[in-house]
């Protein structure tokens, strides 16, 4: 079973606010899932390379030429607090 | 007119070309049906008629249901999440644009598990979807709305996305055809990201011909998705009715323990038909496939935890909290995400965190290599791998919501092909307990033409009805 402190640490990394009830539930559920996942620890994987991408594609490049992109107004149109030239956010505080 | 929507999309296209019905009439009718949908399949229905479509266009104006994961300019696109409620993207997904240009205008956006995380559609922030075969049961997920809409005859065809089974499993549970293409063959641009190394868009249709027709207009490299590439072959409409000389490999790992007896009975029946059509059936080992689910539930949540970092209340979507910046992030995400999404973000963040990275993420990537190698070795002695698509028929709404692991097991047979990036198709193989059972064929990368041909031949022999389920 993972510790309450671990759950809170991970939640902090993920910028997720969890209620006390959610922390407890997460402890149980994550522990159950991790127990299942840990079966891959039984496999002999020495010398096996990791796969991050399955299709052989490397260095996909395009000519470095300027072209129109999304207009600023369009990019700002869905923002909760649009400014004239950027996104408004609360102060980072102290 | 209502008989028309019981036809396959290709049959409907023929009616449009013959002038028996106009594209406008059909769209209006389809739109009205979607608006009156009582399965919970739609989250948005088109208000206006699309720009005029010629019945001579390749897809003839047959209306398309689009999973809500695809962005469409000015149209609500929520990915089933509260955090994107009211979001109207400034651009349209390449796939949606290509299909509209080919003559399949979008008639509505379909319900789905939040950010495509789920196997029952019960994780949608906008309510569950009912399976038209039995309204007390789930349609599968995450493309549950797309599958229910097509199965009920509300939409002639639909597109969904598949990360670890999200096209194939709902197709299986709703008695439909679902194709997950080779990774990279369809652009992901404008598809709201879940796990980028696995996500692929594909068709959900009433028959194999419709799947080929739709897929043909989805493929191709897109400069906006650097992981996309041109399909080496032009996608053909399948004609095959025999399987002579084709070798079908049955992996014991995915066709024994953990699979419902009724599902195995249907598999056995389909294997008999394979042989009857001239194909051969042999055992083919995929020794690492039982570990596929574990690797998947490290890799997909890890990628998701990074992809979903963008939902922070700054650029679009929900913003909550009235404190400082950090507090705004935390409140926004706490209020905007549902339970399953939080669970996966936590799981993924944990697996990537310092001290655990090698044990989880690193190992899972190595298991992925082994699974890729298993398939490569299988395809030395067979043309296709054949398995059940889902270990069970459609389960009851609420039956698995309290047990995340039981829910994850729904994707046991689907996940290995996803990890290997291989094309896989689910076709209805028969019924168990009066509910549809899907059979999955997996082929080598870019073998879609051969996969569709084999599926077409099998479909003819199985003769599963293509209309809505009996009521």
Coordinates of C-alpha atoms in Angstrom, one line a residue:
Chain A
X1 CA 0.0 0.0 0.0
X2 CA 1.4 3.4 -0.9
X3 CA 1.6 6.0 1.8
X4 CA -0.6 9.0 2.2
X5 CA 2.4 11.3 1.9
X6 CA 3.3 9.7 -1.5
X7 CA -0.2 10.4 -2.8
X8 CA 0.0 14.0 -1.7
X9 CA 3.5 14.4 -3.2
X10 CA 2.3 13.0 -6.6
X11 CA -0.8 15.1 -6.5
X12 CA 1.3 18.2 -5.9
X13 CA 3.5 17.3 -8.9
X14 CA 0.4 16.9 -11.0
X15 CA -1.1 20.1 -9.7
X16 CA -4.2 18.3 -8.5
X17 CA -6.0 19.3 -5.4
X18 CA -7.4 16.1 -3.7
X19 CA -9.9 16.0 -0.9
X20 CA -9.1 13.8 2.1
X21 CA -11.6 11.3 0.9
X22 CA -10.0 11.3 -2.6
X23 CA -6.5 10.8 -1.0
X24 CA -7.7 7.7 0.8
X25 CA -9.4 6.3 -2.3
X26 CA -6.4 7.1 -4.5
X27 CA -4.2 5.2 -2.0
X28 CA -6.3 2.1 -2.3
X29 CA -6.9 2.2 -6.0
X30 CA -3.4 3.1 -7.0
X31 CA -2.0 0.4 -4.8
X32 CA -4.3 -2.2 -6.4
X33 CA -3.3 -1.1 -9.9
X34 CA 0.4 -0.9 -9.1
X35 CA 0.3 -4.4 -7.7
X36 CA -1.1 -5.6 -11.0
X37 CA 1.5 -3.6 -13.0
X38 CA 4.4 -4.9 -10.9
X39 CA 4.1 -8.3 -12.6
X40 CA 6.3 -6.8 -15.4
X41 CA 9.0 -6.8 -12.7
X42 CA 9.1 -10.6 -13.1
X43 CA 10.2 -10.4 -16.8
X44 CA 13.9 -10.7 -17.8
X45 CA 14.4 -7.5 -19.7
X46 CA 18.2 -7.2 -19.6
X47 CA 19.6 -5.9 -22.8
X48 CA 16.2 -5.0 -24.2
X49 CA 16.0 -1.5 -25.7
X50 CA 13.0 0.7 -24.8
X51 CA 10.4 1.5 -27.4
X52 CA 9.0 5.0 -27.4
X53 CA 7.8 5.1 -30.9
X54 CA 6.7 2.3 -33.2
X55 CA 7.1 3.7 -36.7
X56 CA 10.5 4.3 -38.2
X57 CA 10.5 8.1 -38.6
X58 CA 13.4 10.4 -37.8
X59 CA 14.1 14.0 -38.0
X60 CA 10.9 15.1 -39.8
X61 CA 11.8 18.6 -41.0
X62 CA 10.1 21.2 -43.1
X63 CA 11.6 24.3 -44.8
X64 CA 12.2 27.1 -42.3
X65 CA 9.9 29.5 -44.1
X66 CA 7.5 32.0 -42.4
X67 CA 3.8 31.3 -42.9
X68 CA 0.6 32.5 -41.4
X69 CA -0.3 31.0 -38.0
X70 CA -3.3 31.2 -35.8
X71 CA -4.4 34.9 -35.4
X72 CA -3.8 36.3 -31.9
X73 CA -7.5 37.2 -31.5
X74 CA -8.4 33.6 -32.3
X75 CA -5.9 32.2 -29.9
X76 CA -7.2 34.5 -27.1
X77 CA -10.9 34.1 -27.9
X78 CA -11.4 31.0 -25.7
X79 CA -9.3 32.2 -22.7
X80 CA -10.9 32.6 -19.3
X81 CA -9.2 36.0 -18.9
X82 CA -8.0 37.3 -22.3
X83 CA -5.8 40.4 -22.3
X84 CA -5.1 42.7 -25.3
X85 CA -1.9 40.8 -26.1
X86 CA -1.8 37.8 -23.9
X87 CA -3.4 35.5 -21.3
X88 CA -4.4 37.0 -18.0
X89 CA -3.4 34.9 -14.9
X90 CA -3.5 35.5 -11.1
X91 CA -0.4 36.6 -9.4
X92 CA 2.1 33.8 -8.6
X93 CA 2.0 35.1 -5.0
X94 CA 4.9 35.0 -2.7
Chain B
X1 CA -36.7 7.8 -45.4
X2 CA -36.2 6.1 -42.1
X3 CA -35.5 2.8 -44.0
X4 CA -32.6 4.6 -45.7
X5 CA -30.8 5.0 -42.4
X6 CA -31.0 1.3 -41.8
X7 CA -28.8 0.8 -44.8
X8 CA -25.0 0.7 -44.8
X9 CA -23.3 3.9 -45.8
X10 CA -22.3 2.5 -49.2
X11 CA -25.9 1.5 -49.9
X12 CA -27.0 5.0 -48.8
X13 CA -24.4 6.5 -51.1
X14 CA -25.9 4.5 -54.0
X15 CA -29.4 5.8 -53.2
X16 CA -28.0 9.4 -53.2
X17 CA -26.3 8.8 -56.5
X18 CA -29.4 7.3 -58.0
X19 CA -31.3 10.5 -57.0
X20 CA -33.7 8.5 -54.8
X21 CA -33.0 11.0 -52.0
X22 CA -31.1 14.3 -52.0
X23 CA -28.1 15.0 -49.8
X24 CA -29.9 17.8 -48.1
X25 CA -33.0 15.7 -47.3
X26 CA -30.7 12.9 -45.9
X27 CA -28.7 15.3 -43.8
X28 CA -31.9 16.9 -42.3
X29 CA -33.3 13.5 -41.5
X30 CA -30.1 12.3 -40.0
X31 CA -29.8 15.5 -38.0
X32 CA -33.4 15.1 -36.7
X33 CA -32.7 11.6 -35.6
X34 CA -29.5 12.6 -33.8
X35 CA -31.4 15.5 -32.1
X36 CA -34.0 13.0 -30.8
X37 CA -31.4 10.4 -29.7
X38 CA -32.4 8.9 -26.4
X39 CA -29.3 6.8 -25.9
X40 CA -27.1 9.7 -24.8
X41 CA -25.0 9.2 -27.9
X42 CA -24.7 12.8 -29.0
X43 CA -23.2 15.8 -27.2
X44 CA -23.9 18.2 -30.1
X45 CA -26.0 18.1 -33.2
X46 CA -25.4 20.3 -36.3
X47 CA -27.8 23.2 -36.4
X48 CA -27.2 24.3 -39.9
X49 CA -27.1 22.4 -43.2
X50 CA -23.5 21.9 -44.3
X51 CA -22.2 23.5 -47.5
X52 CA -23.8 21.8 -50.5
X53 CA -22.4 18.3 -51.1
X54 CA -22.6 16.6 -54.5
X55 CA -23.8 13.1 -54.6
X56 CA -21.0 12.5 -57.0
X57 CA -18.4 13.3 -54.3
X58 CA -16.5 10.1 -53.2
X59 CA -18.6 9.8 -50.0
X60 CA -21.7 11.1 -51.7
X61 CA -22.9 13.3 -48.8
X62 CA -23.5 10.5 -46.4
X63 CA -23.6 12.2 -42.9
X64 CA -20.9 11.4 -40.4
X65 CA -21.0 11.2 -36.6
X66 CA -17.7 12.5 -35.1
X67 CA -16.4 11.5 -31.7
X68 CA -16.2 14.6 -29.5
X69 CA -12.4 14.2 -29.2
X70 CA -12.0 15.8 -32.7
X71 CA -11.8 19.6 -32.8
X72 CA -14.1 21.3 -35.2
X73 CA -13.8 25.1 -35.7
X74 CA -16.5 26.9 -33.8
X75 CA -18.2 23.7 -32.7
X76 CA -18.2 22.6 -29.0
X77 CA -15.4 20.0 -28.6
X78 CA -15.2 18.7 -25.0
X79 CA -13.5 15.3 -25.2
X80 CA -16.2 14.3 -22.7
X81 CA -14.7 16.6 -20.1
X82 CA -16.1 19.3 -17.8
X83 CA -12.8 21.1 -18.2
X84 CA -13.5 21.8 -21.8
X85 CA -17.2 22.7 -21.4
X86 CA -18.0 25.5 -23.8
X87 CA -14.7 25.3 -25.7
X88 CA -15.1 26.0 -29.3
X89 CA -11.8 25.4 -31.1
X90 CA -10.3 27.8 -33.6
X91 CA -9.4 25.0 -36.0
X92 CA -10.6 21.7 -37.4
X93 CA -9.0 18.3 -37.1
X94 CA -7.4 17.1 -40.4
X95 CA -9.5 14.0 -40.5
X96 CA -12.8 15.8 -40.1
X97 CA -11.7 18.3 -42.8
X98 CA -10.6 15.5 -45.2
X99 CA -13.9 13.5 -44.7
X100 CA -16.0 16.6 -45.2
X101 CA -14.1 17.4 -48.3
X102 CA -14.7 13.9 -49.6
X103 CA -18.4 14.3 -49.0
X104 CA -19.1 13.1 -45.5
X105 CA -20.4 16.2 -43.6
X106 CA -20.4 16.1 -39.8
X107 CA -23.9 15.7 -38.4
X108 CA -23.0 15.6 -34.7
X109 CA -20.4 15.1 -32.0
X110 CA -20.6 11.9 -30.1
X111 CA -20.4 11.1 -26.4
X112 CA -17.2 9.4 -25.1
X113 CA -15.3 8.6 -21.9
X114 CA -13.6 11.7 -20.6
X115 CA -10.4 12.2 -22.7
X116 CA -11.0 8.7 -24.1
X117 CA -10.1 7.1 -20.8
X118 CA -12.5 4.3 -20.3
X119 CA -14.1 1.2 -21.7
X120 CA -17.8 1.8 -21.0
X121 CA -18.5 5.4 -21.7
X122 CA -19.4 5.8 -18.1
X123 CA -16.5 8.2 -17.5
X124 CA -18.1 10.9 -19.6
X125 CA -18.8 14.1 -17.7
X126 CA -22.0 14.3 -19.8
X127 CA -23.6 11.0 -18.8
X128 CA -23.5 7.4 -19.9
X129 CA -24.5 6.1 -23.3
X130 CA -26.9 3.2 -23.6
X131 CA -26.2 0.1 -25.8
X132 CA -29.0 -0.2 -28.4
X133 CA -28.8 -4.0 -28.0
X134 CA -29.8 -3.7 -24.4
X135 CA -30.4 -0.3 -22.9
X136 CA -29.3 -1.4 -19.5
X137 CA -25.8 -2.2 -20.8
X138 CA -22.8 -0.1 -21.8
X139 CA -21.9 0.4 -25.5
X140 CA -18.2 0.0 -24.6
X141 CA -15.7 2.9 -24.8
X142 CA -14.2 5.1 -25.1
X143 CA -15.9 5.7 -28.5
X144 CA -19.2 4.6 -27.0
X145 CA -21.4 7.4 -28.5
X146 CA -20.1 6.8 -32.0
X147 CA -20.8 3.0 -31.7
X148 CA -24.2 3.4 -30.2
X149 CA -25.2 6.0 -32.8
X150 CA -24.2 3.7 -35.7
X151 CA -25.7 0.6 -34.1
X152 CA -29.0 2.2 -33.5
X153 CA -29.2 3.5 -37.1
X154 CA -29.0 7.2 -36.0
X155 CA -25.9 7.8 -38.0
X156 CA -24.8 5.8 -41.1
X157 CA -21.2 5.8 -40.0
X158 CA -18.9 7.4 -37.5
X159 CA -15.3 8.0 -36.6
X160 CA -13.7 7.2 -33.3
X161 CA -10.2 7.0 -31.8
X162 CA -8.4 4.0 -30.4
X163 CA -5.5 4.2 -27.8
X164 CA -5.9 0.8 -26.3
X165 CA -9.1 -0.6 -27.8
X166 CA -11.4 2.4 -27.9
X167 CA -12.7 1.8 -31.5
X168 CA -12.5 -2.0 -31.5
X169 CA -14.1 -2.7 -28.1
X170 CA -17.2 -0.6 -28.6
X171 CA -17.6 -1.9 -32.1
X172 CA -17.5 -5.4 -30.6
X173 CA -20.0 -4.6 -27.9
X174 CA -22.4 -3.0 -30.4
X175 CA -22.2 -5.5 -33.3
X176 CA -20.2 -3.2 -35.6
X177 CA -17.0 -3.1 -37.6
X178 CA -14.2 -1.0 -36.1
X179 CA -10.8 -0.4 -37.6
X180 CA -7.8 0.8 -35.7
X181 CA -5.3 1.7 -38.4
X182 CA -1.5 1.4 -38.3
X183 CA 0.0 4.1 -36.1
X184 CA 0.9 7.1 -38.2
X185 CA -1.3 6.4 -41.1
X186 CA -4.0 8.9 -40.0
X187 CA -3.2 12.4 -38.9
X188 CA -3.7 13.2 -35.2
X189 CA -3.8 16.9 -35.8
X190 CA -6.9 18.3 -34.0
X191 CA -7.5 15.1 -32.1
X192 CA -7.4 16.0 -28.4
X193 CA -4.4 14.1 -27.2
X194 CA -4.6 11.2 -24.7
X195 CA -1.4 9.1 -25.2
X196 CA 0.3 10.4 -28.3
X197 CA 2.4 7.3 -29.1
X198 CA -0.8 5.2 -29.2
X199 CA -3.7 7.4 -30.3
X200 CA -5.1 6.6 -33.8
X201 CA -8.4 7.6 -35.5
X202 CA -10.4 5.1 -37.4
X203 CA -13.9 4.2 -38.7
X204 CA -16.8 2.6 -36.9
X205 CA -19.3 1.2 -39.4
X206 CA -22.0 -1.3 -40.1
X207 CA -19.8 -3.4 -42.5
X208 CA -16.3 -3.8 -43.8
X209 CA -16.9 -2.0 -47.1
X210 CA -18.0 1.1 -45.2
X211 CA -14.9 0.9 -43.0
X212 CA -12.7 0.7 -46.1
X213 CA -14.5 3.6 -47.8
X214 CA -14.2 5.9 -44.8
X215 CA -10.6 4.8 -44.1
X216 CA -9.6 5.5 -47.7
X217 CA -10.3 9.2 -47.2
X218 CA -8.7 9.4 -43.7
X219 CA -5.2 8.3 -44.5
X220 CA -2.2 10.2 -45.6
X221 CA 0.7 12.3 -44.3
X222 CA -0.2 15.7 -42.8
X223 CA 2.3 18.4 -42.4
X224 CA 0.6 19.3 -39.1
X225 CA 1.4 15.9 -37.6
X226 CA 5.0 15.0 -37.8
X227 CA 4.3 11.4 -36.8
X228 CA 2.0 10.8 -39.8
X229 CA 3.1 9.3 -43.0
X230 CA 1.7 8.3 -46.4
X231 CA 0.2 4.9 -46.5
X232 CA 2.3 2.8 -48.9
X233 CA -0.8 1.5 -50.7
X234 CA -4.0 3.1 -52.0
X235 CA -6.9 1.7 -49.8
X236 CA -9.1 -0.5 -52.0
X237 CA -12.7 -1.5 -51.5
X238 CA -12.6 -5.2 -50.4
X239 CA -14.1 -7.8 -52.7
X240 CA -12.7 -11.1 -51.4
X241 CA -15.1 -13.9 -50.5
X242 CA -12.4 -16.6 -50.0
X243 CA -9.4 -17.0 -47.7
X244 CA -7.4 -19.5 -49.7
X245 CA -3.8 -19.8 -48.6
X246 CA -4.2 -17.3 -45.8
X247 CA -2.8 -18.4 -42.4
X248 CA -4.6 -17.3 -39.2
X249 CA -2.7 -17.5 -35.9
X250 CA -4.6 -18.0 -32.7
X251 CA -2.5 -16.9 -29.6
X252 CA -3.4 -19.1 -26.7
X253 CA -2.5 -16.2 -24.3
X254 CA -5.4 -14.1 -25.7
X255 CA -8.0 -16.8 -26.3
X256 CA -8.2 -18.8 -23.1
X257 CA -8.1 -17.7 -19.5
X258 CA -10.2 -14.7 -18.6
X259 CA -12.3 -14.9 -21.7
X260 CA -16.1 -15.6 -21.3
X261 CA -17.1 -19.1 -22.5
X262 CA -19.7 -17.6 -24.8
X263 CA -17.1 -15.4 -26.5
X264 CA -14.8 -18.4 -27.0
X265 CA -17.7 -20.3 -28.6
X266 CA -18.1 -17.5 -31.1
X267 CA -14.3 -17.5 -31.8
X268 CA -14.4 -21.3 -32.4
X269 CA -17.3 -20.9 -34.8
X270 CA -15.4 -18.1 -36.7
X271 CA -12.3 -20.3 -36.9
X272 CA -14.4 -23.0 -38.4
X273 CA -15.5 -20.5 -41.0
X274 CA -11.9 -19.5 -41.7
X275 CA -11.1 -23.1 -42.6
X276 CA -14.3 -23.4 -44.6
X277 CA -13.3 -20.4 -46.7
X278 CA -9.9 -22.0 -47.5
X279 CA -7.8 -20.4 -44.7
X280 CA -5.7 -22.3 -42.2
X281 CA -5.7 -22.0 -38.4
X282 CA -2.7 -22.6 -36.2
X283 CA -1.6 -21.7 -32.7
X284 CA 0.7 -18.7 -32.7
X285 CA 2.4 -17.7 -29.4
X286 CA 2.5 -14.0 -28.3
X287 CA 4.3 -14.8 -25.0
X288 CA 4.5 -11.3 -23.7
X289 CA 0.9 -10.3 -24.5
X290 CA -0.4 -11.1 -21.0
X291 CA 1.9 -8.2 -19.8
X292 CA 0.5 -5.9 -22.4
X293 CA -2.1 -4.5 -20.1
X294 CA 0.4 -3.7 -17.4
X295 CA 2.8 -2.0 -19.8
X296 CA -0.2 -0.1 -21.3
X297 CA -1.4 1.1 -17.9
X298 CA 2.1 2.6 -17.3
X299 CA 2.7 4.1 -20.7
X300 CA -0.7 5.5 -21.5
X301 CA -1.2 7.3 -18.1
X302 CA 2.4 8.5 -18.3
X303 CA 1.8 10.1 -21.6
X304 CA -1.6 11.4 -20.5
X305 CA -0.2 13.0 -17.4
X306 CA 2.1 15.1 -19.7
X307 CA -0.6 15.8 -22.3
X308 CA -3.2 16.9 -19.8
X309 CA -0.8 19.3 -18.1
X310 CA -2.1 21.8 -20.7
X311 CA -5.5 22.1 -18.8
X312 CA -4.4 24.7 -16.3
X313 CA -7.1 27.4 -16.7
X314 CA -4.9 29.7 -18.6
X315 CA -5.6 29.4 -22.4
X316 CA -9.0 27.8 -22.7
X317 CA -11.6 25.8 -20.8
X318 CA -12.5 26.0 -17.1
X319 CA -10.8 28.3 -14.6
X320 CA -11.5 27.9 -10.9
X321 CA -10.2 29.2 -7.6
X322 CA -9.6 32.7 -6.5
X323 CA -6.2 32.6 -4.9
X324 CA -2.7 32.7 -6.4
X325 CA -1.5 31.0 -9.6
X326 CA -0.7 27.7 -8.1
X327 CA -4.0 27.5 -6.3
X328 CA -5.8 28.4 -9.6
X329 CA -4.1 25.5 -11.3
X330 CA -5.0 23.0 -8.6
X331 CA -8.6 24.1 -8.2
X332 CA -9.2 24.2 -11.9
X333 CA -7.9 20.7 -12.4
X334 CA -9.7 19.4 -9.3
X335 CA -13.0 20.7 -10.5
X336 CA -12.6 20.1 -14.2
X337 CA -11.3 16.5 -14.2
X338 CA -13.4 13.4 -13.4
X339 CA -12.3 10.5 -11.2
X340 CA -10.8 8.3 -13.9
X341 CA -8.8 11.1 -15.4
X342 CA -7.5 12.0 -12.0
X343 CA -6.6 8.4 -11.3
X344 CA -4.6 8.2 -14.6
X345 CA -2.9 11.5 -14.1
X346 CA -1.8 10.3 -10.6
X347 CA -0.7 6.9 -12.0
X348 CA 1.2 8.5 -14.8
X349 CA 2.8 11.1 -12.6
X350 CA 3.8 8.4 -10.1
X351 CA 5.3 6.2 -12.8
X352 CA 7.4 9.1 -14.2
X353 CA 8.4 10.5 -10.8
X354 CA 12.0 10.4 -9.5
X355 CA 12.9 7.0 -8.0
X356 CA 10.1 5.1 -9.9
X357 CA 10.8 6.0 -13.5
X358 CA 13.1 3.0 -14.3
X359 CA 10.9 0.5 -12.4
X360 CA 7.7 1.5 -14.2
X361 CA 8.1 3.7 -17.3
X362 CA 11.5 2.3 -18.3
X363 CA 10.4 -1.3 -17.8
X364 CA 7.1 -0.8 -19.6
X365 CA 8.9 0.6 -22.6
X366 CA 11.0 -2.6 -22.7
X367 CA 7.9 -4.8 -22.4
X368 CA 6.6 -2.8 -25.4
X369 CA 9.7 -3.8 -27.4
X370 CA 9.1 -7.5 -26.5
X371 CA 5.5 -7.2 -27.6
X372 CA 6.6 -5.7 -31.0
X373 CA 9.0 -8.6 -31.3
X374 CA 6.3 -11.2 -30.5
X375 CA 4.1 -9.9 -33.3
X376 CA 7.1 -9.8 -35.8
X377 CA 7.9 -13.4 -35.0
X378 CA 4.2 -14.4 -35.2
X379 CA 3.9 -12.9 -38.7
X380 CA 6.7 -15.1 -39.9
X381 CA 4.3 -18.1 -39.7
X382 CA 0.9 -16.4 -40.1
X383 CA -0.7 -13.6 -42.1
X384 CA -3.1 -12.5 -39.3
X385 CA -3.5 -13.0 -35.6
X386 CA -7.1 -13.7 -34.7
X387 CA -8.5 -13.2 -31.2
X388 CA -11.7 -12.1 -29.5
X389 CA -11.9 -8.3 -29.4
X390 CA -13.2 -8.1 -25.9
X391 CA -13.2 -10.8 -23.2
X392 CA -16.9 -10.3 -22.6
X393 CA -20.1 -9.1 -24.1
X394 CA -21.6 -5.7 -23.1
X395 CA -21.7 -5.5 -19.3
X396 CA -24.4 -3.7 -17.3
X397 CA -24.2 0.0 -16.6
X398 CA -22.6 0.4 -13.2
X399 CA -21.3 -3.2 -13.0
X400 CA -17.6 -2.3 -13.2
X401 CA -17.5 1.4 -12.1
X402 CA -16.3 0.6 -8.6
X403 CA -13.4 -1.5 -9.8
X404 CA -10.9 0.2 -12.1
X405 CA -8.9 -3.0 -12.7
X406 CA -12.0 -5.0 -13.8
X407 CA -12.7 -2.2 -16.2
X408 CA -9.1 -2.1 -17.5
X409 CA -9.4 -5.9 -18.3
X410 CA -11.9 -5.1 -21.0
X411 CA -9.0 -4.1 -23.1
X412 CA -6.9 -7.2 -22.5
X413 CA -7.1 -8.5 -26.1
X414 CA -7.0 -5.1 -27.7
X415 CA -3.9 -3.5 -26.1
X416 CA -1.1 -5.6 -27.6
X417 CA -1.8 -4.4 -31.1
X418 CA -1.9 -0.8 -29.9
X419 CA 1.5 -1.1 -28.2
X420 CA 2.9 -2.5 -31.4
X421 CA 1.2 0.2 -33.5
X422 CA -0.4 -2.5 -35.8
X423 CA -3.6 -2.3 -37.7
X424 CA -6.5 -4.3 -36.2
X425 CA -10.1 -4.7 -37.1
X426 CA -13.0 -6.0 -35.1
X427 CA -16.0 -7.6 -36.9
X428 CA -19.1 -9.1 -35.4
X429 CA -18.6 -12.8 -35.1
X430 CA -22.0 -13.8 -33.7
X431 CA -24.0 -13.6 -30.5
X432 CA -23.6 -14.7 -27.0
X433 CA -26.5 -14.3 -24.5
X434 CA -28.2 -12.4 -27.3
X435 CA -25.4 -9.8 -27.4
X436 CA -22.8 -9.2 -30.1
X437 CA -19.3 -10.7 -29.9
X438 CA -16.5 -9.1 -31.9
X439 CA -13.6 -11.0 -33.4
X440 CA -10.3 -9.1 -33.9
X441 CA -7.9 -9.6 -36.8
X442 CA -4.4 -8.0 -36.4
X443 CA -2.0 -7.7 -39.3
X444 CA 1.5 -6.4 -39.9
X445 CA 2.0 -2.6 -40.2
X446 CA 0.3 -1.1 -43.2
X447 CA -1.5 -4.3 -44.1
X448 CA -4.9 -2.7 -44.0
X449 CA -5.8 -3.7 -47.5
X450 CA -5.2 -7.4 -46.7
X451 CA -6.9 -7.1 -43.4
X452 CA -10.0 -5.5 -45.0
X453 CA -10.1 -8.2 -47.7
X454 CA -9.9 -11.0 -45.1
X455 CA -12.5 -9.3 -42.9
X456 CA -14.8 -8.9 -45.9
X457 CA -14.6 -12.6 -46.8
X458 CA -15.3 -13.6 -43.2
X459 CA -18.1 -11.1 -42.9
X460 CA -19.8 -12.7 -45.9
X461 CA -19.6 -16.1 -44.3
X462 CA -20.7 -14.9 -40.8
X463 CA -23.6 -12.9 -42.3
X464 CA -24.2 -10.9 -39.2
X465 CA -27.2 -8.5 -39.8
X466 CA -26.1 -5.0 -40.6
X467 CA -29.3 -3.2 -39.5
X468 CA -30.2 -2.0 -36.1
X469 CA -30.6 -4.7 -33.4
X470 CA -33.9 -6.5 -33.1
X471 CA -36.3 -4.8 -30.7

